[in-house]
mmCIF file of C-alpha atoms in Angstrom:
data_model
loop_
_atom_site.group_PDB
_atom_site.id
_atom_site.type_symbol
_atom_site.label_atom_id
_atom_site.label_comp_id
_atom_site.label_asym_id
_atom_site.label_seq_id
_atom_site.Cartn_x
_atom_site.Cartn_y
_atom_site.Cartn_z
ATOM 1 C CA MET A 1 -4.503 11.006 2.887
ATOM 2 C CA ARG A 2 -8.297 12.143 3.880
ATOM 3 C CA LEU A 3 -9.468 9.436 1.471
ATOM 4 C CA VAL A 4 -7.453 6.706 3.326
ATOM 5 C CA GLN A 5 -8.702 7.907 6.617
ATOM 6 C CA LEU A 6 -12.299 7.811 5.448
ATOM 7 C CA LEU A 7 -11.728 4.294 4.068
ATOM 8 C CA VAL A 8 -10.224 3.064 7.246
ATOM 9 C CA ALA A 9 -12.821 4.760 9.517
ATOM 10 C CA CYS A 10 -15.615 3.075 7.427
ATOM 11 C CA ALA A 11 -14.128 -0.358 7.528
ATOM 12 C CA GLU A 12 -13.917 0.230 11.240
ATOM 13 C CA ALA A 13 -17.370 0.919 11.389
ATOM 14 C CA VAL A 14 -18.485 -1.856 9.237
ATOM 15 C CA ALA A 15 -16.525 -4.259 11.345
ATOM 16 C CA CYS A 16 -18.006 -3.056 14.606
ATOM 17 C CA ARG A 17 -21.498 -3.137 12.887
ATOM 18 C CA ASP A 18 -22.151 0.479 13.375
ATOM 19 C CA ARG A 19 -24.774 0.934 10.653
ATOM 20 C CA ALA A 20 -25.356 4.606 11.025
ATOM 21 C CA GLN A 21 -21.703 5.653 11.029
ATOM 22 C CA ALA A 22 -20.796 3.279 8.202
ATOM 23 C CA ALA A 23 -23.568 4.486 6.139
ATOM 24 C CA ALA A 24 -22.784 7.994 6.583
ATOM 25 C CA LEU A 25 -18.965 7.602 5.711
ATOM 26 C CA LEU A 26 -20.076 5.337 2.647
ATOM 27 C CA ARG A 27 -22.124 8.287 1.297
ATOM 28 C CA GLU A 28 -19.093 10.696 1.778
ATOM 29 C CA LEU A 29 -16.770 8.209 0.206
ATOM 30 C CA GLN A 30 -18.965 7.607 -2.840
ATOM 31 C CA VAL A 31 -18.572 11.219 -3.690
ATOM 32 C CA GLY A 32 -15.019 11.352 -3.024
ATOM 33 C CA ALA A 33 -13.914 8.213 -4.963
ATOM 34 C CA PRO A 34 -15.060 8.642 -8.658
ATOM 35 C CA VAL A 35 -14.491 5.508 -10.837
ATOM 36 C CA HIS A 36 -12.530 7.844 -13.345
ATOM 37 C CA GLY A 37 -10.476 9.912 -10.811
ATOM 38 C CA THR A 38 -6.844 9.509 -9.584
ATOM 39 C CA ALA A 39 -5.373 5.713 -9.427
ATOM 40 C CA PHE A 40 -6.249 5.883 -5.722
ATOM 41 C CA GLN A 41 -9.680 7.490 -6.030
ATOM 42 C CA ARG A 42 -10.354 4.426 -8.666
ATOM 43 C CA VAL A 43 -9.190 1.820 -6.236
ATOM 44 C CA ALA A 44 -10.830 3.394 -3.489
ATOM 45 C CA SER A 45 -14.073 3.059 -5.441
ATOM 46 C CA CYS A 46 -13.914 -0.683 -5.588
ATOM 47 C CA PHE A 47 -13.325 -0.712 -1.669
ATOM 48 C CA VAL A 48 -16.392 1.370 -1.303
ATOM 49 C CA GLN A 49 -18.305 -1.056 -3.287
ATOM 50 C CA GLY A 50 -16.968 -3.769 -1.117
ATOM 51 C CA LEU A 51 -17.783 -2.063 2.101
ATOM 52 C CA ALA A 52 -21.202 -1.332 0.994
ATOM 53 C CA ASP A 53 -21.789 -5.050 0.028
ATOM 54 C CA ARG A 54 -20.419 -6.150 3.511
ATOM 55 C CA LEU A 55 -22.837 -3.809 5.478
ATOM 56 C CA ALA A 56 -25.672 -4.535 2.931
ATOM 57 C CA LEU A 57 -25.490 -8.130 3.676
ATOM 58 C CA ALA A 58 -25.490 -7.691 7.427
ATOM 59 C CA HIS A 59 -28.042 -4.746 7.346
ATOM 60 C CA PRO A 60 -29.872 -4.817 3.985
ATOM 61 C CA PRO A 61 -31.888 -1.374 4.621
ATOM 62 C CA ALA A 62 -28.828 0.296 5.840
ATOM 63 C CA LEU A 63 -28.028 2.638 2.844
ATOM 64 C CA GLY A 64 -31.403 3.253 1.169
ATOM 65 C CA PRO A 65 -32.681 2.655 -2.385
ATOM 66 C CA ALA A 66 -30.088 5.200 -3.875
ATOM 67 C CA SER A 67 -27.443 2.822 -2.979
ATOM 68 C CA MET A 68 -28.745 -0.347 -3.420
ATOM 69 C CA ALA A 69 -26.450 -0.814 -6.823
ATOM 70 C CA PHE A 70 -23.585 -1.271 -4.218
ATOM 71 C CA CYS A 71 -25.505 -3.694 -2.180
ATOM 72 C CA ILE A 72 -25.973 -6.441 -4.477
ATOM 73 C CA PRO A 73 -23.787 -9.364 -3.152
ATOM 74 C CA PRO A 74 -21.087 -9.857 -5.859
ATOM 75 C CA SER A 75 -20.880 -12.949 -8.055
ATOM 76 C CA CYS A 76 -17.983 -14.495 -6.141
ATOM 77 C CA ALA A 77 -17.023 -16.968 -8.481
ATOM 78 C CA GLY A 78 -18.441 -15.607 -11.976
ATOM 79 C CA ARG A 79 -16.479 -16.207 -14.806
ATOM 80 C CA ASP A 80 -18.543 -15.260 -17.628
ATOM 81 C CA GLY A 81 -20.058 -12.070 -19.234
ATOM 82 C CA ALA A 82 -18.293 -8.760 -18.336
ATOM 83 C CA ARG A 83 -15.918 -10.394 -15.906
ATOM 84 C CA GLY A 84 -14.690 -12.801 -18.825
ATOM 85 C CA GLU A 85 -14.138 -9.835 -20.982
ATOM 86 C CA ALA A 86 -12.255 -8.046 -18.307
ATOM 87 C CA LEU A 87 -10.157 -11.101 -17.910
ATOM 88 C CA ALA A 88 -9.069 -11.090 -21.588
ATOM 89 C CA LEU A 89 -8.423 -7.424 -21.280
ATOM 90 C CA ALA A 90 -6.274 -7.820 -18.200
ATOM 91 C CA TYR A 91 -4.037 -10.540 -19.939
ATOM 92 C CA GLU A 92 -3.523 -8.016 -22.860
ATOM 93 C CA LEU A 93 -3.044 -4.971 -20.769
ATOM 94 C CA CYS A 94 -1.404 -6.031 -17.605
ATOM 95 C CA PRO A 95 1.879 -8.287 -17.595
ATOM 96 C CA TYR A 96 0.935 -10.426 -14.456
ATOM 97 C CA LEU A 97 -0.738 -13.431 -16.545
ATOM 98 C CA ARG A 98 1.791 -13.345 -19.202
ATOM 99 C CA PHE A 99 4.711 -13.171 -16.937
ATOM 100 C CA ALA A 100 3.121 -16.369 -14.950
ATOM 101 C CA HIS A 101 2.799 -18.144 -18.273
ATOM 102 C CA PHE A 102 6.421 -17.073 -19.324
ATOM 103 C CA VAL A 103 8.103 -18.257 -16.091
ATOM 104 C CA ALA A 104 5.735 -21.282 -15.804
ATOM 105 C CA ASN A 105 6.624 -22.501 -19.230
ATOM 106 C CA ALA A 106 10.371 -22.022 -18.873
ATOM 107 C CA SER A 107 10.292 -24.361 -15.807
ATOM 108 C CA ILE A 108 8.288 -26.982 -17.602
ATOM 109 C CA LEU A 109 10.283 -26.664 -20.672
ATOM 110 C CA GLU A 110 13.475 -27.519 -18.713
ATOM 111 C CA ALA A 111 11.586 -30.388 -16.676
ATOM 112 C CA PHE A 112 10.608 -31.811 -20.101
ATOM 113 C CA GLU A 113 14.113 -31.571 -21.691
ATOM 114 C CA GLY A 114 14.948 -34.918 -23.665
ATOM 115 C CA GLU A 115 11.455 -36.294 -22.996
ATOM 116 C CA SER A 116 9.543 -37.821 -25.855
ATOM 117 C CA ASN A 117 6.086 -38.123 -24.215
ATOM 118 C CA VAL A 118 5.050 -35.371 -22.164
ATOM 119 C CA HIS A 119 1.688 -34.452 -20.401
ATOM 120 C CA VAL A 120 0.866 -31.077 -18.861
ATOM 121 C CA VAL A 121 -1.942 -30.741 -16.457
ATOM 122 C CA ASP A 122 -3.497 -27.316 -16.357
ATOM 123 C CA LEU A 123 -5.462 -26.813 -12.931
ATOM 124 C CA GLY A 124 -8.082 -24.242 -13.621
ATOM 125 C CA MET A 125 -6.962 -23.105 -17.421
ATOM 126 C CA THR A 126 -6.080 -19.740 -16.114
ATOM 127 C CA LEU A 127 -9.350 -18.743 -14.912
ATOM 128 C CA GLY A 128 -11.019 -20.100 -17.813
ATOM 129 C CA LEU A 129 -9.131 -17.804 -20.352
ATOM 130 C CA ASP A 130 -9.809 -18.578 -23.778
ATOM 131 C CA ARG A 131 -7.312 -19.182 -26.856
ATOM 132 C CA GLY A 132 -4.942 -21.288 -24.741
ATOM 133 C CA HIS A 133 -2.068 -18.524 -24.670
ATOM 134 C CA GLN A 134 -0.002 -20.492 -22.291
ATOM 135 C CA TRP A 135 0.163 -23.748 -24.214
ATOM 136 C CA ARG A 136 0.703 -22.093 -27.825
ATOM 137 C CA SER A 137 3.707 -20.650 -26.250
ATOM 138 C CA LEU A 138 4.905 -23.909 -24.770
ATOM 139 C CA LEU A 139 4.341 -25.834 -27.974
ATOM 140 C CA ASP A 140 6.503 -23.156 -29.765
ATOM 141 C CA GLY A 141 9.195 -23.860 -27.112
ATOM 142 C CA LEU A 142 8.700 -27.762 -27.614
ATOM 143 C CA ALA A 143 9.058 -27.368 -31.477
ATOM 144 C CA ALA A 144 12.251 -25.275 -31.281
ATOM 145 C CA ARG A 145 14.054 -27.128 -28.619
ATOM 146 C CA ALA A 146 17.264 -28.693 -29.476
ATOM 147 C CA GLY A 147 17.026 -32.472 -30.632
ATOM 148 C CA ALA A 148 13.827 -34.209 -31.523
ATOM 149 C CA LYS A 149 10.429 -32.721 -31.015
ATOM 150 C CA PRO A 150 8.317 -34.820 -28.554
ATOM 151 C CA LYS A 151 6.466 -37.784 -30.121
ATOM 152 C CA ARG A 152 3.355 -37.167 -28.163
ATOM 153 C CA VAL A 153 2.293 -34.045 -26.235
ATOM 154 C CA ARG A 154 -1.004 -34.143 -24.026
ATOM 155 C CA VAL A 155 -2.579 -31.411 -22.222
ATOM 156 C CA THR A 156 -5.249 -31.879 -19.816
ATOM 157 C CA GLY A 157 -7.265 -29.288 -18.585
ATOM 158 C CA VAL A 158 -9.276 -29.075 -15.057
ATOM 159 C CA GLY A 159 -11.511 -26.800 -13.445
ATOM 160 C CA ALA A 160 -12.970 -24.456 -16.216
ATOM 161 C CA PRO A 161 -16.388 -24.602 -18.091
ATOM 162 C CA LEU A 162 -16.324 -27.653 -20.317
ATOM 163 C CA ASP A 163 -17.059 -25.893 -23.438
ATOM 164 C CA THR A 164 -14.218 -23.342 -23.062
ATOM 165 C CA MET A 165 -11.835 -26.273 -22.610
ATOM 166 C CA ARG A 166 -13.105 -28.086 -25.491
ATOM 167 C CA ALA A 167 -12.669 -25.036 -27.622
ATOM 168 C CA VAL A 168 -9.380 -24.380 -26.369
ATOM 169 C CA GLY A 169 -8.313 -28.122 -26.999
ATOM 170 C CA ARG A 170 -9.397 -28.055 -30.494
ATOM 171 C CA GLU A 171 -7.410 -24.683 -31.360
ATOM 172 C CA LEU A 172 -4.408 -26.338 -29.410
ATOM 173 C CA GLU A 173 -4.663 -29.632 -31.464
ATOM 174 C CA ALA A 174 -4.710 -27.390 -34.742
ATOM 175 C CA TYR A 175 -1.838 -25.397 -33.842
ATOM 176 C CA ALA A 176 0.328 -28.173 -32.763
ATOM 177 C CA GLU A 177 -0.395 -30.093 -36.191
ATOM 178 C CA GLY A 178 1.147 -26.784 -37.834
ATOM 179 C CA LEU A 179 4.292 -27.263 -35.729
ATOM 180 C CA GLY A 180 4.557 -30.908 -36.893
ATOM 181 C CA MET A 181 3.444 -32.248 -33.570
ATOM 182 C CA ARG A 182 0.847 -34.582 -32.122
ATOM 183 C CA LEU A 183 -1.216 -33.272 -29.324
ATOM 184 C CA GLU A 184 -4.018 -34.885 -27.570
ATOM 185 C CA PHE A 185 -6.405 -32.663 -25.578
ATOM 186 C CA ARG A 186 -8.672 -33.795 -22.981
ATOM 187 C CA ALA A 187 -10.986 -31.678 -20.621
ATOM 188 C CA VAL A 188 -11.925 -32.995 -17.376
ATOM 189 C CA ASP A 189 -15.306 -32.042 -16.097
ATOM 190 C CA ARG A 190 -14.499 -32.004 -12.131
ATOM 191 C CA SER A 191 -13.886 -29.342 -9.700
ATOM 192 C CA LEU A 192 -10.399 -28.972 -8.345
ATOM 193 C CA GLU A 193 -11.731 -30.084 -4.870
ATOM 194 C CA SER A 194 -13.221 -33.400 -6.310
ATOM 195 C CA LEU A 195 -10.325 -34.095 -8.604
ATOM 196 C CA HIS A 196 -8.679 -37.772 -8.448
ATOM 197 C CA ALA A 197 -5.357 -38.751 -9.915
ATOM 198 C CA ASP A 198 -7.062 -41.573 -11.953
ATOM 199 C CA ASP A 199 -9.313 -38.831 -13.615
ATOM 200 C CA LEU A 200 -6.116 -37.430 -15.370
ATOM 201 C CA GLY A 201 -5.267 -40.591 -17.390
ATOM 202 C CA VAL A 202 -1.496 -40.108 -16.839
ATOM 203 C CA ALA A 203 0.351 -42.978 -18.481
ATOM 204 C CA ALA A 204 3.486 -44.505 -17.237
ATOM 205 C CA ASP A 205 5.970 -43.602 -19.870
ATOM 206 C CA GLU A 206 5.010 -39.697 -19.660
ATOM 207 C CA ALA A 207 6.926 -37.191 -17.945
ATOM 208 C CA VAL A 208 4.320 -34.888 -16.215
ATOM 209 C CA ALA A 209 3.986 -31.281 -15.378
ATOM 210 C CA ILE A 210 1.202 -29.423 -13.458
ATOM 211 C CA SER A 211 0.424 -25.910 -13.751
ATOM 212 C CA SER A 212 -1.515 -23.809 -11.501
ATOM 213 C CA VAL A 213 -1.567 -19.956 -12.222
ATOM 214 C CA LEU A 214 -3.613 -17.733 -9.917
ATOM 215 C CA GLU A 215 -5.943 -20.572 -9.090
ATOM 216 C CA LEU A 216 -5.099 -22.686 -5.969
ATOM 217 C CA HIS A 217 -6.043 -19.748 -3.533
ATOM 218 C CA CYS A 218 -9.681 -20.639 -4.503
ATOM 219 C CA VAL A 219 -9.416 -23.745 -2.969
ATOM 220 C CA VAL A 220 -7.902 -22.470 0.488
ATOM 221 C CA LYS A 221 -10.793 -22.813 3.077
ATOM 222 C CA GLU A 222 -11.069 -22.302 6.749
ATOM 223 C CA SER A 223 -10.595 -26.089 7.234
ATOM 224 C CA ARG A 224 -7.828 -26.348 4.565
ATOM 225 C CA GLY A 225 -9.075 -29.760 3.809
ATOM 226 C CA ALA A 226 -9.799 -28.993 0.229
ATOM 227 C CA LEU A 227 -6.481 -27.661 -0.740
ATOM 228 C CA ASN A 228 -4.704 -30.715 1.115
ATOM 229 C CA SER A 229 -6.866 -33.118 -1.059
ATOM 230 C CA VAL A 230 -5.824 -31.162 -4.050
ATOM 231 C CA LEU A 231 -2.051 -31.302 -3.371
ATOM 232 C CA GLN A 232 -2.239 -35.018 -2.459
ATOM 233 C CA THR A 233 -3.854 -35.729 -5.739
ATOM 234 C CA VAL A 234 -1.081 -33.777 -7.426
ATOM 235 C CA ARG A 235 1.726 -35.612 -5.514
ATOM 236 C CA LYS A 236 0.346 -39.131 -6.927
ATOM 237 C CA LEU A 237 1.236 -37.921 -10.231
ATOM 238 C CA SER A 238 4.880 -37.597 -9.379
ATOM 239 C CA PRO A 239 5.154 -34.613 -11.621
ATOM 240 C CA ARG A 240 8.512 -33.473 -12.779
ATOM 241 C CA ALA A 241 7.542 -29.917 -12.149
ATOM 242 C CA PHE A 242 4.587 -28.670 -10.378
ATOM 243 C CA VAL A 243 4.501 -24.755 -11.181
ATOM 244 C CA LEU A 244 2.518 -22.682 -8.700
ATOM 245 C CA VAL A 245 1.847 -18.866 -9.398
ATOM 246 C CA GLU A 246 -0.382 -17.071 -6.769
ATOM 247 C CA GLN A 247 -0.685 -13.413 -5.738
ATOM 248 C CA ASP A 248 1.903 -12.626 -3.230
ATOM 249 C CA ALA A 249 -0.616 -10.992 -0.568
ATOM 250 C CA GLY A 250 -2.133 -11.535 2.834
ATOM 251 C CA HIS A 251 -5.592 -11.251 1.884
ATOM 252 C CA ASN A 252 -6.742 -14.501 4.021
ATOM 253 C CA GLY A 253 -6.180 -13.332 7.413
ATOM 254 C CA PRO A 254 -8.642 -14.196 10.301
ATOM 255 C CA PHE A 255 -9.416 -10.457 11.014
ATOM 256 C CA PHE A 256 -11.304 -8.379 8.593
ATOM 257 C CA LEU A 257 -9.492 -4.882 9.456
ATOM 258 C CA GLY A 258 -6.204 -6.711 8.739
ATOM 259 C CA ARG A 259 -7.393 -8.230 5.492
ATOM 260 C CA PHE A 260 -8.505 -4.859 4.625
ATOM 261 C CA MET A 261 -5.382 -2.784 5.008
ATOM 262 C CA GLU A 262 -3.484 -5.710 3.367
ATOM 263 C CA ALA A 263 -5.719 -5.542 0.245
ATOM 264 C CA LEU A 264 -5.655 -1.874 0.233
ATOM 265 C CA HIS A 265 -2.058 -1.530 0.069
ATOM 266 C CA TYR A 266 -1.582 -4.372 -2.482
ATOM 267 C CA TYR A 267 -4.524 -3.044 -4.969
ATOM 268 C CA ALA A 268 -3.136 0.579 -4.679
ATOM 269 C CA ALA A 269 -0.057 -0.852 -6.205
ATOM 270 C CA VAL A 270 -1.847 -2.666 -8.695
ATOM 271 C CA PHE A 271 -4.068 0.548 -9.771
ATOM 272 C CA ASP A 272 -0.892 2.592 -9.663
ATOM 273 C CA ALA A 273 0.684 0.469 -12.439
ATOM 274 C CA LEU A 274 -2.352 0.731 -14.636
ATOM 275 C CA ASP A 275 -2.357 4.407 -14.160
ATOM 276 C CA ALA A 276 1.031 4.465 -15.423
ATOM 277 C CA ALA A 277 0.515 2.455 -18.525
ATOM 278 C CA LEU A 278 -3.015 3.803 -19.595
ATOM 279 C CA PRO A 279 -4.762 7.096 -20.046
ATOM 280 C CA ARG A 280 -7.486 8.027 -17.423
ATOM 281 C CA TYR A 281 -10.366 7.873 -19.718
ATOM 282 C CA ASP A 282 -9.265 4.695 -21.475
ATOM 283 C CA ALA A 283 -12.403 2.502 -21.523
ATOM 284 C CA ARG A 284 -10.424 -0.806 -21.311
ATOM 285 C CA ARG A 285 -8.690 0.469 -18.027
ATOM 286 C CA ALA A 286 -11.937 1.197 -16.451
ATOM 287 C CA ARG A 287 -13.216 -2.326 -17.464
ATOM 288 C CA VAL A 288 -10.141 -4.065 -16.126
ATOM 289 C CA GLU A 289 -10.388 -2.034 -12.905
ATOM 290 C CA GLN A 290 -14.129 -2.435 -12.190
ATOM 291 C CA PHE A 291 -14.783 -5.919 -13.270
ATOM 292 C CA HIS A 292 -11.549 -7.807 -12.901
ATOM 293 C CA PHE A 293 -9.506 -6.281 -10.177
ATOM 294 C CA GLY A 294 -12.792 -4.727 -8.647
ATOM 295 C CA ALA A 295 -14.412 -8.109 -8.658
ATOM 296 C CA GLU A 296 -11.435 -9.610 -6.672
ATOM 297 C CA ILE A 297 -11.622 -6.534 -4.075
ATOM 298 C CA ARG A 298 -15.282 -6.915 -3.521
ATOM 299 C CA ASN A 299 -14.734 -10.425 -2.845
ATOM 300 C CA VAL A 300 -11.919 -9.986 -0.388
ATOM 301 C CA VAL A 301 -13.849 -7.135 1.489
ATOM 302 C CA GLY A 302 -17.464 -7.992 0.794
ATOM 303 C CA CYS A 303 -17.611 -11.738 1.228
ATOM 304 C CA GLU A 304 -17.267 -14.277 4.008
ATOM 305 C CA GLY A 305 -17.517 -18.083 4.298
ATOM 306 C CA VAL A 306 -17.708 -20.323 1.292
ATOM 307 C CA ALA A 307 -18.576 -17.090 -0.809
ATOM 308 C CA ARG A 308 -14.995 -15.627 -0.159
ATOM 309 C CA VAL A 309 -12.935 -17.337 -2.727
ATOM 310 C CA GLU A 310 -10.001 -14.846 -3.262
ATOM 311 C CA ARG A 311 -7.826 -16.132 -0.286
ATOM 312 C CA HIS A 312 -4.458 -14.708 -1.651
ATOM 313 C CA GLU A 313 -1.774 -15.701 0.619
ATOM 314 C CA ARG A 314 2.015 -14.714 0.940
ATOM 315 C CA ALA A 315 4.579 -16.594 -0.756
ATOM 316 C CA ASP A 316 6.101 -17.866 2.529
ATOM 317 C CA GLN A 317 2.814 -19.266 3.428
ATOM 318 C CA TRP A 318 2.534 -21.411 0.262
ATOM 319 C CA ARG A 319 6.101 -22.514 0.809
ATOM 320 C CA ARG A 320 5.461 -23.921 3.990
ATOM 321 C CA ARG A 321 2.161 -25.892 2.720
ATOM 322 C CA MET A 322 3.967 -27.087 0.055
ATOM 323 C CA SER A 323 6.828 -28.467 2.057
ATOM 324 C CA ARG A 324 4.154 -30.044 4.557
ATOM 325 C CA ALA A 325 2.551 -31.675 1.733
ATOM 326 C CA GLY A 326 5.648 -33.304 0.831
ATOM 327 C CA PHE A 327 7.037 -31.307 -2.194
ATOM 328 C CA GLN A 328 10.595 -30.140 -2.720
ATOM 329 C CA SER A 329 11.361 -26.730 -3.838
ATOM 330 C CA VAL A 330 12.877 -26.407 -7.505
ATOM 331 C CA PRO A 331 14.536 -22.863 -7.296
ATOM 332 C CA ILE A 332 13.665 -20.740 -10.151
ATOM 333 C CA ARG A 333 16.697 -18.866 -11.093
ATOM 334 C CA MET A 334 15.832 -16.617 -14.111
ATOM 335 C CA ALA A 335 15.546 -13.164 -12.802
ATOM 336 C CA ALA A 336 17.822 -11.601 -15.757
ATOM 337 C CA ARG A 337 15.532 -13.536 -18.375
ATOM 338 C CA ALA A 338 12.415 -12.110 -16.578
ATOM 339 C CA ARG A 339 13.744 -8.683 -16.662
ATOM 340 C CA GLU A 340 14.468 -8.988 -20.164
ATOM 341 C CA TRP A 341 10.831 -10.210 -20.849
ATOM 342 C CA LEU A 342 9.426 -7.236 -18.990
ATOM 343 C CA GLU A 343 11.674 -4.612 -20.977
ATOM 344 C CA GLU A 344 10.017 -6.193 -24.053
ATOM 345 C CA ASN A 345 6.467 -7.041 -23.085
ATOM 346 C CA ALA A 346 5.734 -4.223 -20.234
ATOM 347 C CA GLY A 347 7.911 -1.352 -20.863
ATOM 348 C CA GLY A 348 10.146 -2.359 -17.681
ATOM 349 C CA GLY A 349 9.601 0.893 -15.820
ATOM 350 C CA GLY A 350 8.229 0.445 -12.386
ATOM 351 C CA TYR A 351 8.123 -3.576 -12.294
ATOM 352 C CA THR A 352 10.612 -5.215 -10.431
ATOM 353 C CA VAL A 353 11.734 -8.875 -10.163
ATOM 354 C CA ALA A 354 13.385 -10.516 -7.439
ATOM 355 C CA GLU A 355 14.620 -14.142 -6.662
ATOM 356 C CA GLU A 356 13.329 -14.664 -2.947
ATOM 357 C CA LYS A 357 13.993 -18.194 -1.438
ATOM 358 C CA GLY A 358 13.527 -20.142 -4.678
ATOM 359 C CA CYS A 359 10.631 -17.963 -5.890
ATOM 360 C CA LEU A 360 10.593 -15.445 -8.846
ATOM 361 C CA VAL A 361 8.611 -12.482 -7.412
ATOM 362 C CA LEU A 362 7.022 -9.731 -9.922
ATOM 363 C CA GLY A 363 6.412 -6.381 -8.209
ATOM 364 C CA TRP A 364 5.592 -2.839 -8.700
ATOM 365 C CA LYS A 365 8.045 -0.466 -7.214
ATOM 366 C CA GLY A 366 9.195 -2.863 -5.076
ATOM 367 C CA LYS A 367 5.713 -4.029 -3.756
ATOM 368 C CA PRO A 368 5.331 -7.893 -4.411
ATOM 369 C CA LEU A 369 2.477 -8.755 -6.526
ATOM 370 C CA ILE A 370 2.866 -12.278 -7.632
ATOM 371 C CA ALA A 371 5.194 -14.980 -6.867
ATOM 372 C CA ALA A 372 5.845 -18.192 -9.090
ATOM 373 C CA SER A 373 7.421 -21.203 -7.380
ATOM 374 C CA CYS A 374 8.255 -24.895 -8.841
ATOM 375 C CA TRP A 375 8.012 -28.011 -6.914
ATOM 376 C CA LYS A 376 8.711 -31.773 -7.389
ATOM 377 C CA CYS A 377 8.105 -34.805 -5.253
#
């Protein structure tokens, strides 16, 4: 409780630009929130770094040389080096991305039922995650479906580093060949904001599905124009399924303190789940906490303007936005299958699955973490 009070008091001081009070509280927090402590101490350490970043950007000399490691502005969109390694570990150790891929693929397979020419567009390529995990699983599903396999499968990647996408494409083409299918992979070297429907080369005889996993929140800006542009581009493709998976969290509010408290509750649940799964001194756990989730926290807390890209919003907000953009909900009704998947892949205990207004929501002890929804035109 004392640690929570210190964090809130420090956030209030930072919000009020009370440099002296904030710096004093940060020094106390840096002692009381070790990175290898309890689950809450570990998550608190990430918030301490975010608060220090925010204070340092407003008052560079505030904390003195001893604390300058906390004051370096985070690389808000970095996806290489330590963060890339942490993402790969998060995929392995946490169920969120694998669950997202499982649910997305189930919706896509349903949309592709009976189709011989199919085309998947991957917005963001799951944050640049290599190996093409999601599409290997989809190819397995297409190869095993009742009736004939598709005559042609196309996968188009957008929004990740070109070299990464091309490497994934080569692996997927070889994997599909081993399953007796022909796959064509194409990498589009454009950001999501600048994407046009013509860039994707969709053929008239193709059934199209769009997948966006933990990606579109990065396109949410104050003006909303960039996101609206992406949604209108997707709509022009008339997809059979547009699967959207996002963090179910209110981290994009207009007021810093509200955003801070929302993020603290959300990531406390994430770190509690990690604590239940991994020992305290597991080096992999520390890397995931500090370089994956910690990077998100530092962005939510420490960045503003165009640098703040982790603009997570609630499922209800996404639902309204998608409806306004002209999409119709395709309810995802597979809670029982999802619970079976969790039992097999995440131990089941602690994680919850709920169907809410057409979405499938994965939570930890009832706290919503990610929500999957499916849409069509």
